[in-house]
């Protein structure tokens, strides 16, 4: 792994770890455990306060779309005191692999489907998340045909994963494509 990749991985680890206490207790030692050079590890020590702000901003950006995508689930889990636990587990397990912000909500649904998180306590959780995501997609794009792999029951492995291209339609005021020359 290159130095840049090691730095990127260390910053990602800091952002998604559920408990930053080991970093807070010794940023330089924490950085060394991730294979960073001594100079980079010292930089983690001197910039610890800024890196914790970075962590909070990244976590906020990753968590922010979830309550909007899953308002009923958010209310249910918040009322039960489990929302923060769910989001922290989702981020901590590294389930988010896409570089696109729009994939956070579908990745959360996929994570619950794959891990079964919370389904013992709330057997309907997967179906609720599935329905809320589909409702959101239908509100955003009511004229698109329904997904071809839509199942009556959202059990893994078949589950709807919205196709990214229709989720980013061209701007309505964009100029039409020029006709091809013969």
Tab-separated table of C-alpha atoms in Angstrom:
chain	number	residue	atom	x	y	z
A	1	UNK	CA	0.000	0.000	0.000
A	2	UNK	CA	1.385	3.417	-0.911
A	3	UNK	CA	1.883	6.211	1.616
A	4	UNK	CA	-1.081	8.076	0.169
A	5	UNK	CA	-3.285	4.984	0.366
A	6	UNK	CA	-2.197	4.414	3.976
A	7	UNK	CA	-3.110	8.002	4.844
A	8	UNK	CA	-6.471	7.700	3.100
A	9	UNK	CA	-7.214	4.423	4.863
A	10	UNK	CA	-6.255	5.900	8.251
A	11	UNK	CA	-8.555	8.896	7.714
A	12	UNK	CA	-11.362	6.589	6.613
A	13	UNK	CA	-10.820	4.406	9.695
A	14	UNK	CA	-10.951	7.471	11.931
A	15	UNK	CA	-14.159	8.663	10.285
A	16	UNK	CA	-16.078	5.404	10.531
A	17	UNK	CA	-14.822	3.904	13.779
A	18	UNK	CA	-17.672	3.783	16.294
A	19	UNK	CA	-15.379	4.703	19.209
A	20	UNK	CA	-12.683	7.337	18.658
A	21	UNK	CA	-11.334	6.946	22.234
A	22	UNK	CA	-8.133	5.108	21.161
A	23	UNK	CA	-7.374	7.968	18.757
A	24	UNK	CA	-8.115	10.623	21.394
A	25	UNK	CA	-5.887	8.859	23.955
A	26	UNK	CA	-2.889	8.718	21.616
A	27	UNK	CA	-3.213	9.998	18.062
A	28	UNK	CA	0.413	9.249	17.166
A	29	UNK	CA	0.271	5.684	18.493
A	30	UNK	CA	-3.092	5.161	16.781
A	31	UNK	CA	-1.622	6.349	13.471
A	32	UNK	CA	1.424	4.066	13.842
A	33	UNK	CA	-0.862	1.034	14.302
A	34	UNK	CA	-2.184	1.829	10.829
A	35	UNK	CA	1.247	1.669	9.261
A	36	UNK	CA	1.818	5.397	8.818
A	37	UNK	CA	5.322	6.790	8.618
A	38	UNK	CA	6.726	8.391	11.783
A	39	UNK	CA	6.342	11.851	10.233
A	40	UNK	CA	2.700	11.207	9.320
A	41	UNK	CA	2.014	9.737	12.752
A	42	UNK	CA	3.454	12.895	14.381
A	43	UNK	CA	1.208	14.970	12.112
A	44	UNK	CA	-1.789	13.043	13.448
A	45	UNK	CA	-0.631	13.999	16.949
A	46	UNK	CA	-0.234	17.703	16.156
A	47	UNK	CA	-3.466	17.869	14.130
A	48	UNK	CA	-5.609	15.683	16.426
A	49	UNK	CA	-8.201	18.381	17.172
A	50	UNK	CA	-8.650	19.141	13.472
A	51	UNK	CA	-8.861	15.446	12.600
A	52	UNK	CA	-11.650	15.002	15.157
A	53	UNK	CA	-13.542	17.871	13.504
A	54	UNK	CA	-12.950	16.158	10.148
A	55	UNK	CA	-14.308	12.917	11.657
A	56	UNK	CA	-17.466	14.667	12.854
A	57	UNK	CA	-18.024	16.314	9.463
A	58	UNK	CA	-17.553	13.075	7.527
A	59	UNK	CA	-19.854	11.151	9.875
A	60	UNK	CA	-22.478	13.894	9.595
A	61	UNK	CA	-22.307	13.776	5.790
A	62	UNK	CA	-22.715	9.991	5.787
A	63	UNK	CA	-25.512	9.971	8.366
A	64	UNK	CA	-27.411	12.986	7.032
A	65	UNK	CA	-29.342	11.328	4.167
A	66	UNK	CA	-30.606	8.440	6.298
A	67	UNK	CA	-33.368	10.178	8.320
A	68	UNK	CA	-34.705	11.753	5.110
A	69	UNK	CA	-34.669	8.454	3.231
A	70	UNK	CA	-36.130	6.460	6.126
A	71	UNK	CA	-38.304	8.843	8.191
A	72	UNK	CA	-40.517	6.164	9.760
A	73	UNK	CA	-37.583	3.908	10.570
A	74	UNK	CA	-35.720	6.898	11.997
A	75	UNK	CA	-38.651	7.758	14.259
A	76	UNK	CA	-39.083	4.148	15.352
A	77	UNK	CA	-35.416	3.538	16.144
A	78	UNK	CA	-34.899	6.951	17.746
A	79	UNK	CA	-37.872	6.314	20.028
A	80	UNK	CA	-36.347	2.997	21.034
A	81	UNK	CA	-32.912	4.591	21.551
A	82	UNK	CA	-31.401	2.469	18.767
A	83	UNK	CA	-30.902	4.886	15.845
A	84	UNK	CA	-27.379	5.976	16.790
A	85	UNK	CA	-26.424	2.349	17.435
A	86	UNK	CA	-27.695	1.311	14.000
A	87	UNK	CA	-25.921	4.096	12.125
A	88	UNK	CA	-22.724	3.609	14.093
A	89	UNK	CA	-22.749	-0.139	13.372
A	90	UNK	CA	-23.470	0.532	9.675
A	91	UNK	CA	-20.537	2.935	9.365
A	92	UNK	CA	-18.266	0.882	11.618
A	93	UNK	CA	-18.652	-2.272	9.553
A	94	UNK	CA	-17.395	-0.493	6.446
A	95	UNK	CA	-20.534	-1.353	4.499
A	96	UNK	CA	-20.423	1.838	2.480
A	97	UNK	CA	-18.224	1.123	-0.543
A	98	UNK	CA	-19.513	3.550	-3.151
A	99	UNK	CA	-17.857	6.944	-3.584
A	100	UNK	CA	-21.285	8.455	-4.370
A	101	UNK	CA	-23.314	10.258	-1.710
A	102	UNK	CA	-26.538	9.056	-3.350
A	103	UNK	CA	-25.605	5.459	-2.479
A	104	UNK	CA	-25.623	5.963	1.312
A	105	UNK	CA	-29.339	5.200	1.781
A	106	UNK	CA	-29.362	2.086	-0.480
A	107	UNK	CA	-26.187	0.875	1.257
A	108	UNK	CA	-27.932	1.154	4.636
A	109	UNK	CA	-30.799	-1.000	3.358
A	110	UNK	CA	-28.323	-3.516	1.923
A	111	UNK	CA	-26.434	-3.605	5.227
A	112	UNK	CA	-29.594	-4.405	7.201
A	113	UNK	CA	-30.506	-7.086	4.620
A	114	UNK	CA	-27.046	-8.664	4.827
A	115	UNK	CA	-26.500	-8.451	8.590
A	116	UNK	CA	-30.068	-8.752	9.849
A	117	UNK	CA	-29.382	-5.884	12.260
A	118	UNK	CA	-32.461	-5.168	14.370
A	119	UNK	CA	-34.681	-7.717	12.639
A	120	UNK	CA	-34.917	-9.903	15.732
A	121	UNK	CA	-36.485	-7.014	17.664
A	122	UNK	CA	-38.344	-5.536	14.688
A	123	UNK	CA	-39.164	-8.389	12.272
A	124	UNK	CA	-40.677	-5.901	9.825
A	125	UNK	CA	-37.580	-3.656	9.712
A	126	UNK	CA	-36.234	-4.888	6.388
A	127	UNK	CA	-39.626	-4.572	4.704
A	128	UNK	CA	-40.081	-1.078	6.159
A	129	UNK	CA	-36.684	0.098	4.938
A	130	UNK	CA	-37.354	-1.442	1.526
A	131	UNK	CA	-40.720	0.307	1.251
A	132	UNK	CA	-39.342	3.672	2.401
A	133	UNK	CA	-36.504	3.602	-0.125
A	134	UNK	CA	-38.857	2.645	-2.951
A	135	UNK	CA	-41.269	5.397	-1.950
A	136	UNK	CA	-38.414	7.901	-2.048
A	137	UNK	CA	-37.325	6.712	-5.487
A	138	UNK	CA	-40.880	6.851	-6.818
A	139	UNK	CA	-41.310	10.401	-5.519
A	140	UNK	CA	-38.073	11.469	-7.186
A	141	UNK	CA	-38.810	9.771	-10.500
A	142	UNK	CA	-42.523	8.996	-10.901
A	143	UNK	CA	-42.339	8.493	-14.676
A	144	UNK	CA	-39.717	5.761	-14.650
A	145	UNK	CA	-40.860	2.188	-15.150
A	146	UNK	CA	-40.850	0.079	-11.966
A	147	UNK	CA	-37.641	-1.825	-11.269
A	148	UNK	CA	-37.635	-5.167	-13.071
A	149	UNK	CA	-36.350	-7.022	-10.025
A	150	UNK	CA	-39.013	-5.713	-7.640
A	151	UNK	CA	-40.080	-8.545	-5.360
A	152	UNK	CA	-43.165	-8.839	-3.198
A	153	UNK	CA	-40.903	-9.547	-0.213
A	154	UNK	CA	-37.502	-7.857	0.277
A	155	UNK	CA	-35.470	-10.922	1.203
A	156	UNK	CA	-31.811	-11.222	0.317
A	157	UNK	CA	-30.253	-11.774	-2.126
A	158	UNK	CA	-32.941	-10.436	-4.514
A	159	UNK	CA	-33.676	-6.880	-3.478
A	160	UNK	CA	-34.150	-3.699	-5.400
A	161	UNK	CA	-30.980	-1.716	-5.907
A	162	UNK	CA	-31.925	1.466	-7.757
A	163	UNK	CA	-30.032	1.971	-10.981
A	164	UNK	CA	-27.874	5.111	-10.604
A	165	UNK	CA	-28.298	6.508	-14.151
A	166	UNK	CA	-32.065	7.119	-13.863
A	167	UNK	CA	-31.431	8.732	-10.505
A	168	UNK	CA	-29.445	11.475	-12.215
A	169	UNK	CA	-31.583	12.579	-15.131
A	170	UNK	CA	-30.370	15.389	-17.370
A	171	UNK	CA	-31.314	18.863	-16.257
A	172	UNK	CA	-34.695	19.842	-17.780
A	173	UNK	CA	-33.197	23.024	-19.221
A	174	UNK	CA	-30.194	21.273	-20.768
A	175	UNK	CA	-29.879	21.652	-24.523
A	176	UNK	CA	-30.929	18.554	-26.477
A	177	UNK	CA	-28.180	16.537	-28.089
A	178	UNK	CA	-27.246	17.625	-31.589
A	179	UNK	CA	-28.410	15.270	-34.331
A	180	UNK	CA	-25.740	13.023	-35.745
A	181	UNK	CA	-24.334	13.968	-39.136
A	182	UNK	CA	-24.962	11.507	-41.968
